[in-house]
Coordinates of C-alpha atoms in Angstrom, one line a residue:
M243 CA -82.6 51.5 -110.8
A244 CA -84.0 51.2 -113.9
I245 CA -81.4 51.3 -116.3
S246 CA -80.6 55.1 -117.7
A247 CA -81.8 56.2 -121.2
G248 CA -77.3 57.3 -120.8
Q249 CA -76.4 54.2 -119.8
W250 CA -78.6 53.0 -122.9
V251 CA -76.8 55.2 -125.3
F252 CA -73.1 54.7 -124.2
T253 CA -73.7 50.9 -124.3
F254 CA -74.4 51.1 -127.9
A255 CA -72.2 53.7 -128.5
A256 CA -69.6 52.2 -127.3
C257 CA -70.2 49.3 -128.7
F258 CA -70.5 51.2 -131.9
F259 CA -67.1 52.4 -131.6
C260 CA -65.6 48.9 -130.3
S261 CA -66.5 46.8 -133.9
V262 CA -65.7 50.1 -136.1
W263 CA -62.2 50.1 -134.3
T264 CA -61.5 46.5 -134.2
W265 CA -62.5 45.8 -138.1
Y266 CA -60.4 49.1 -139.4
Q267 CA -57.4 46.6 -137.1
L268 CA -58.4 43.2 -138.8
R269 CA -57.8 45.5 -141.9
Y270 CA -54.6 47.6 -141.4
Y271 CA -52.9 44.3 -140.1
A272 CA -54.8 41.2 -141.7
R273 CA -53.7 40.1 -145.2
R274 CA -55.6 41.1 -147.9
D275 CA -56.5 37.5 -149.3
T276 CA -57.6 37.0 -146.3
P277 CA -61.1 34.6 -146.7
A278 CA -64.2 36.9 -145.1
A279 CA -64.3 33.1 -142.6
Y280 CA -61.5 33.8 -141.3
F281 CA -61.3 37.6 -140.8
A282 CA -65.0 37.2 -139.0
A283 CA -64.0 34.4 -136.3
V284 CA -61.2 37.0 -135.2
F285 CA -63.3 39.8 -135.6
I286 CA -65.7 38.5 -133.2
S287 CA -62.8 37.3 -131.1
W288 CA -61.1 40.2 -130.5
W289 CA -64.8 42.1 -130.5
F290 CA -65.3 40.2 -127.5
G291 CA -62.3 41.2 -125.2
I292 CA -62.4 45.3 -126.6
V293 CA -66.3 45.4 -125.3
A294 CA -65.2 43.8 -122.0
V295 CA -62.8 47.1 -121.3
V296 CA -65.0 49.6 -123.4
V297 CA -68.6 48.6 -122.4
L298 CA -68.4 46.5 -119.4
L299 CA -66.4 47.7 -117.3
P300 CA -67.5 51.8 -117.0
L301 CA -70.9 50.4 -117.1
D302 CA -69.8 47.9 -114.6
L303 CA -67.9 50.9 -112.1
S304 CA -71.5 53.0 -113.2
A305 CA -73.4 50.5 -111.7
A306 CA -71.7 49.7 -108.2
V307 CA -70.9 53.6 -108.0
Y308 CA -74.1 56.2 -108.8
G309 CA -76.3 52.0 -108.1
S310 CA -75.2 51.5 -105.0
E311 CA -78.2 52.9 -102.6
Y312 CA -80.9 51.4 -104.9
I313 CA -78.4 48.2 -104.0
S314 CA -79.8 45.6 -101.0
D315 CA -79.0 42.5 -100.0
D316 CA -81.9 41.5 -100.5
K317 CA -82.8 43.5 -104.2
P318 CA -80.4 44.5 -106.0
S319 CA -80.7 46.9 -109.2
D320 CA -81.9 46.3 -112.4
T321 CA -79.0 47.5 -113.4
H322 CA -76.5 45.4 -111.4
N323 CA -78.1 42.1 -112.6
L324 CA -78.0 43.3 -116.6
V325 CA -74.2 43.9 -115.5
Q326 CA -73.8 40.6 -113.9
V327 CA -75.4 38.4 -116.9
L328 CA -73.9 40.3 -119.7
W329 CA -70.3 39.7 -117.6
K330 CA -71.3 36.0 -117.4
I331 CA -72.6 36.0 -121.9
N332 CA -69.3 37.8 -122.2
Y333 CA -66.7 35.6 -120.4
W334 CA -68.2 32.1 -121.8
L335 CA -68.6 33.4 -125.7
T336 CA -64.7 33.9 -125.3
F337 CA -64.0 31.1 -123.8
I338 CA -65.7 28.5 -126.2
W339 CA -64.7 31.1 -129.4
C340 CA -61.0 31.2 -127.8
W341 CA -60.8 28.1 -126.6
L342 CA -62.6 26.1 -129.0
V343 CA -63.4 27.9 -132.2
C344 CA -60.0 29.7 -132.9
P345 CA -57.6 27.0 -132.6
I346 CA -59.5 24.7 -134.3
V347 CA -60.7 27.8 -137.0
M348 CA -56.5 28.1 -137.2
E349 CA -56.0 24.7 -138.5
Y350 CA -58.5 24.4 -140.6
W351 CA -57.0 27.0 -142.7
A352 CA -53.5 25.6 -141.9
A353 CA -54.8 21.8 -143.3
G354 CA -53.5 20.3 -146.0
E355 CA -56.3 18.6 -146.8
F356 CA -59.2 19.5 -149.8
T357 CA -62.1 18.8 -148.5
F358 CA -64.1 20.3 -145.4
R359 CA -64.8 17.3 -143.8
G360 CA -61.2 16.4 -144.5
K361 CA -59.6 19.8 -143.3
L362 CA -62.1 20.4 -140.3
R363 CA -60.9 15.7 -139.0
S364 CA -57.8 17.5 -139.7
A365 CA -57.9 19.8 -137.1
L366 CA -59.9 18.2 -134.6
R367 CA -56.8 15.7 -135.1
H368 CA -54.7 18.7 -134.0
N369 CA -56.6 20.4 -131.2
V370 CA -57.4 16.9 -129.5
K371 CA -53.5 16.4 -129.2
F372 CA -53.4 20.0 -127.7
Y373 CA -56.6 18.9 -125.2
A374 CA -55.6 15.7 -124.3
Y375 CA -51.8 17.1 -122.4
A376 CA -54.0 19.8 -121.5
C377 CA -56.9 17.8 -119.4
S378 CA -53.7 15.6 -118.6
G379 CA -51.7 18.2 -116.7
L380 CA -55.7 19.4 -115.0
L381 CA -57.0 16.4 -114.0
L382 CA -53.4 15.8 -112.5
L383 CA -53.7 19.0 -110.2
G384 CA -57.8 19.3 -109.3
V385 CA -56.8 15.1 -108.0
F386 CA -53.9 16.9 -106.1
V387 CA -56.9 20.3 -105.3
A388 CA -59.8 17.6 -104.3
I389 CA -57.6 15.3 -102.0
S390 CA -55.9 18.8 -100.3
H391 CA -58.9 20.3 -100.1
G392 CA -62.4 18.2 -100.6
F393 CA -64.0 19.3 -103.1
G394 CA -66.8 17.4 -104.7
P395 CA -67.9 17.4 -108.3
A396 CA -70.4 20.3 -107.9
A397 CA -67.7 22.4 -107.8
V398 CA -65.7 21.0 -111.3
A399 CA -67.0 23.9 -113.2
G400 CA -65.4 26.7 -110.6
Y401 CA -61.7 24.8 -111.0
L402 CA -62.2 25.3 -114.7
V403 CA -62.6 28.4 -114.7
A404 CA -60.3 29.3 -112.3
A405 CA -57.6 27.7 -114.4
A406 CA -58.7 29.1 -117.1
N407 CA -58.0 32.5 -115.7
C408 CA -54.6 30.8 -114.4
Y409 CA -53.4 30.5 -117.3
G410 CA -54.6 33.7 -118.6
M411 CA -53.1 35.8 -115.7
L412 CA -50.2 33.6 -116.5
L413 CA -49.4 34.9 -119.8
I414 CA -51.1 38.4 -118.9
V415 CA -48.1 39.0 -116.6
L416 CA -45.5 37.3 -119.4
M417 CA -46.8 39.7 -122.2
I418 CA -47.1 42.4 -119.2
G419 CA -43.4 41.7 -118.0
Y420 CA -42.4 41.7 -121.2
G421 CA -43.8 45.1 -122.3
I422 CA -42.8 47.0 -119.4
V423 CA -38.8 46.4 -120.8
D424 CA -39.5 46.3 -124.2
V425 CA -41.7 49.8 -124.2
P426 CA -39.5 52.0 -122.4
R427 CA -36.6 50.5 -124.2
E428 CA -38.8 51.5 -128.1
L429 CA -39.0 54.2 -126.8
W430 CA -35.2 55.5 -125.9
L431 CA -34.3 54.2 -129.6
R432 CA -36.4 55.9 -131.3
A433 CA -35.6 59.8 -129.2
N434 CA -32.6 58.7 -131.2
P435 CA -32.1 57.7 -134.8
A436 CA -28.5 56.7 -134.4
K437 CA -28.1 54.4 -131.6
Q438 CA -32.1 53.2 -133.6
L439 CA -30.1 52.8 -136.3
R440 CA -27.6 50.2 -134.8
H441 CA -29.9 48.1 -133.0
L442 CA -31.2 47.9 -136.3
E443 CA -28.2 46.8 -138.3
F444 CA -27.1 44.4 -134.6
R445 CA -30.1 42.6 -135.6
A446 CA -30.1 42.9 -139.6
A447 CA -28.1 39.7 -139.6
N448 CA -30.7 38.1 -137.0
V449 CA -33.5 38.6 -139.1
E450 CA -31.7 37.9 -142.7
S451 CA -30.8 34.8 -141.6
C452 CA -34.5 33.8 -140.7
M453 CA -35.4 34.9 -143.9
L454 CA -33.1 32.5 -145.5
D455 CA -34.0 30.1 -143.8
A456 CA -37.2 30.0 -144.5
K457 CA -36.7 30.6 -148.1
C458 CA -34.7 27.5 -148.2
D459 CA -37.7 25.6 -145.9
L460 CA -39.9 27.3 -149.2
E461 CA -37.8 25.5 -152.0
D462 CA -37.3 22.2 -150.5
S463 CA -41.2 22.0 -150.2
I464 CA -41.1 22.5 -154.1
R465 CA -38.2 20.5 -154.6
S466 CA -40.7 17.7 -152.5
V467 CA -43.2 19.0 -154.9
N468 CA -41.6 18.4 -157.9
Y469 CA -40.7 14.6 -156.9
F470 CA -44.1 14.4 -156.2
K471 CA -45.4 15.1 -159.7
S472 CA -42.5 13.5 -161.2
A473 CA -43.0 9.6 -159.6
L474 CA -46.5 10.2 -159.9
Q475 CA -46.2 10.6 -164.3
E476 CA -45.2 7.0 -163.6
R477 CA -48.4 6.2 -162.2
Q478 CA -51.0 7.6 -165.3
G479 CA -54.0 6.2 -165.9
M480 CA -54.5 4.2 -162.5
L481 CA -55.0 7.6 -160.2
T482 CA -58.7 8.7 -159.5
P483 CA -59.7 11.5 -161.2
E484 CA -59.9 13.6 -157.3
F485 CA -56.5 12.5 -156.5
E486 CA -55.0 14.4 -159.8
F487 CA -57.6 17.3 -159.1
N488 CA -55.9 18.3 -155.6
S489 CA -52.8 17.2 -156.8
R490 CA -52.4 20.2 -159.7
I491 CA -53.8 22.3 -156.8
V492 CA -50.8 21.7 -155.4
Y493 CA -48.2 21.6 -158.4
A494 CA -50.5 25.4 -159.1
K495 CA -49.4 26.5 -156.1
A496 CA -45.8 25.2 -156.0
D497 CA -45.7 27.2 -159.7
A498 CA -47.6 30.8 -157.9
A499 CA -44.2 30.0 -154.9
K500 CA -41.7 29.6 -157.4
N501 CA -42.2 33.4 -158.7
L502 CA -42.0 34.8 -154.8
P503 CA -38.3 37.5 -155.0
G504 CA -35.4 35.8 -154.3
V505 CA -37.3 32.0 -154.5
I506 CA -34.5 29.9 -157.0
V507 CA -35.6 26.1 -157.7
T508 CA -33.6 24.9 -160.9
D509 CA -34.3 21.1 -162.0
S510 CA -31.8 19.9 -161.2
S511 CA -32.5 20.3 -157.8
Y512 CA -35.1 18.1 -158.0
Q513 CA -33.5 14.8 -157.7
S514 CA -32.1 15.9 -154.8
T515 CA -35.0 15.5 -153.2
V516 CA -35.2 12.7 -150.7
E517 CA -38.7 10.8 -151.0
E518 CA -40.3 11.8 -147.8
F519 CA -44.2 11.9 -148.7
S520 CA -46.1 8.6 -149.8
L521 CA -48.0 8.3 -153.0
S522 CA -51.3 8.6 -151.6
N523 CA -53.6 11.1 -150.2
E524 CA -52.2 11.2 -147.0
G525 CA -49.2 12.0 -148.4
L526 CA -49.7 14.2 -151.3
A527 CA -51.7 16.4 -147.9
E528 CA -49.2 16.0 -146.0
L529 CA -47.1 17.7 -148.5
H530 CA -49.6 20.9 -148.6
Y531 CA -49.7 21.5 -145.5
R532 CA -45.4 21.7 -145.9
L533 CA -46.2 24.1 -148.6
K534 CA -49.0 26.2 -147.4
R535 CA -46.9 26.6 -144.6
A536 CA -43.6 26.9 -146.1
I537 CA -45.8 30.2 -147.6
V538 CA -46.4 31.6 -145.2
M539 CA -43.6 31.9 -142.9
Y540 CA -41.5 33.1 -146.3
E541 CA -43.4 35.9 -146.9
R542 CA -43.5 37.0 -143.1
A543 CA -40.0 36.5 -143.4
V544 CA -39.3 39.1 -145.9
Y545 CA -42.2 41.4 -145.0
Q546 CA -39.6 41.6 -141.7
W547 CA -36.8 42.1 -143.3
E548 CA -38.5 44.0 -145.9
H549 CA -39.6 46.4 -143.3
L550 CA -36.4 46.8 -141.2
L551 CA -34.5 48.0 -144.5
T552 CA -36.9 50.5 -145.2
R553 CA -36.9 51.6 -141.7
S554 CA -32.7 51.5 -141.3
L555 CA -32.6 54.1 -145.2
E556 CA -34.8 56.4 -143.2
L557 CA -32.9 56.4 -139.7
E558 CA -29.8 57.3 -142.7
A559 CA -31.2 59.7 -144.0
I560 CA -32.0 61.2 -140.6
V561 CA -28.9 60.8 -139.5
A562 CA -27.0 62.1 -142.5
E563 CA -29.3 65.3 -142.8
G564 CA -27.9 65.8 -138.7
S565 CA -24.6 65.2 -139.1
P566 CA -23.8 65.8 -142.9
E567 CA -20.1 65.0 -142.2
Q568 CA -20.3 61.5 -140.2
P569 CA -20.4 58.7 -143.0
Y570 CA -23.4 55.7 -142.7
Q571 CA -23.2 52.3 -143.5
R572 CA -26.0 50.9 -145.8
L573 CA -27.9 47.9 -146.0
T574 CA -29.0 46.5 -148.9
S575 CA -31.6 44.1 -150.3
G576 CA -31.5 40.3 -149.8
S577 CA -27.8 41.0 -147.8
V578 CA -25.7 42.7 -146.2
D579 CA -22.7 44.7 -147.1
S580 CA -19.6 43.9 -146.2
E581 CA -18.4 47.3 -144.9
T582 CA -22.1 46.7 -142.7
S583 CA -21.0 43.4 -141.2
S584 CA -18.3 44.7 -139.4
V585 CA -20.4 46.5 -136.4
L586 CA -23.0 43.5 -136.5

């Protein structure tokens, strides 16, 4: 059975839809200053998964249902062969991309080094630690299975695929199990604005605490940068031009972090910073890594807090409109009012 024109039209139209939908979702969730390389890496990983569900699965079912009379044990149909090849291509590309490329890209972005080679070396070093633990566990499990069932080296590829699928299925079961509880609960809360408001008031203390912890971590990182800067002033003339240039990058990033909302770092607090980083390239890279991570964690915490405040104000307006005589508690930015604290 040859591939029909309708199947080709569906395949190309569905691939185009997957591309547009993936791009739209990434533009919605990604930061506006996300570099194109990181955006492309996440886009490809999402696209493979969406195509498998939206394109390959219907195409496979179509070949199995409508082409079953053309398929024999000796000579499968052209559509069956094509779908099988596409499944293998999608699976192995997704496997390589999500287990190798994406982790390296993530650690490459978080690395504190300043050169391509340094960032790549740091990313590989962090991933090697994870893969060392994972391979050790797989090796022990493989030895146990080999002794129990007696398979040889030829079955290693199948064993690796089964182990990866088992890990993925475990994550799916955990996520679905969480979603079965959380999604109905969220829908139940949304049906009652007053209950949802009380739920947000209950969460407010924890969200604010996380934001304050992230704020303290960021301020500590900025103090460390200033301590590092003051310590290097005693070594003027002894530093290489490359080290001075990299240092100015870290100083500029710390100065920009001071302008984030809620961040307060006084000059007197610089002296309280403990000397944690050596005055070397390695120490500067570690300081840069810590500062980058602290900025991201604080921005995320601030967004969660502001989102909670915005949603609370919307629910307060709905509750007040529905019950004009019933007073309600108000959450304020940066802290929780004393009246509200009684219900938290």
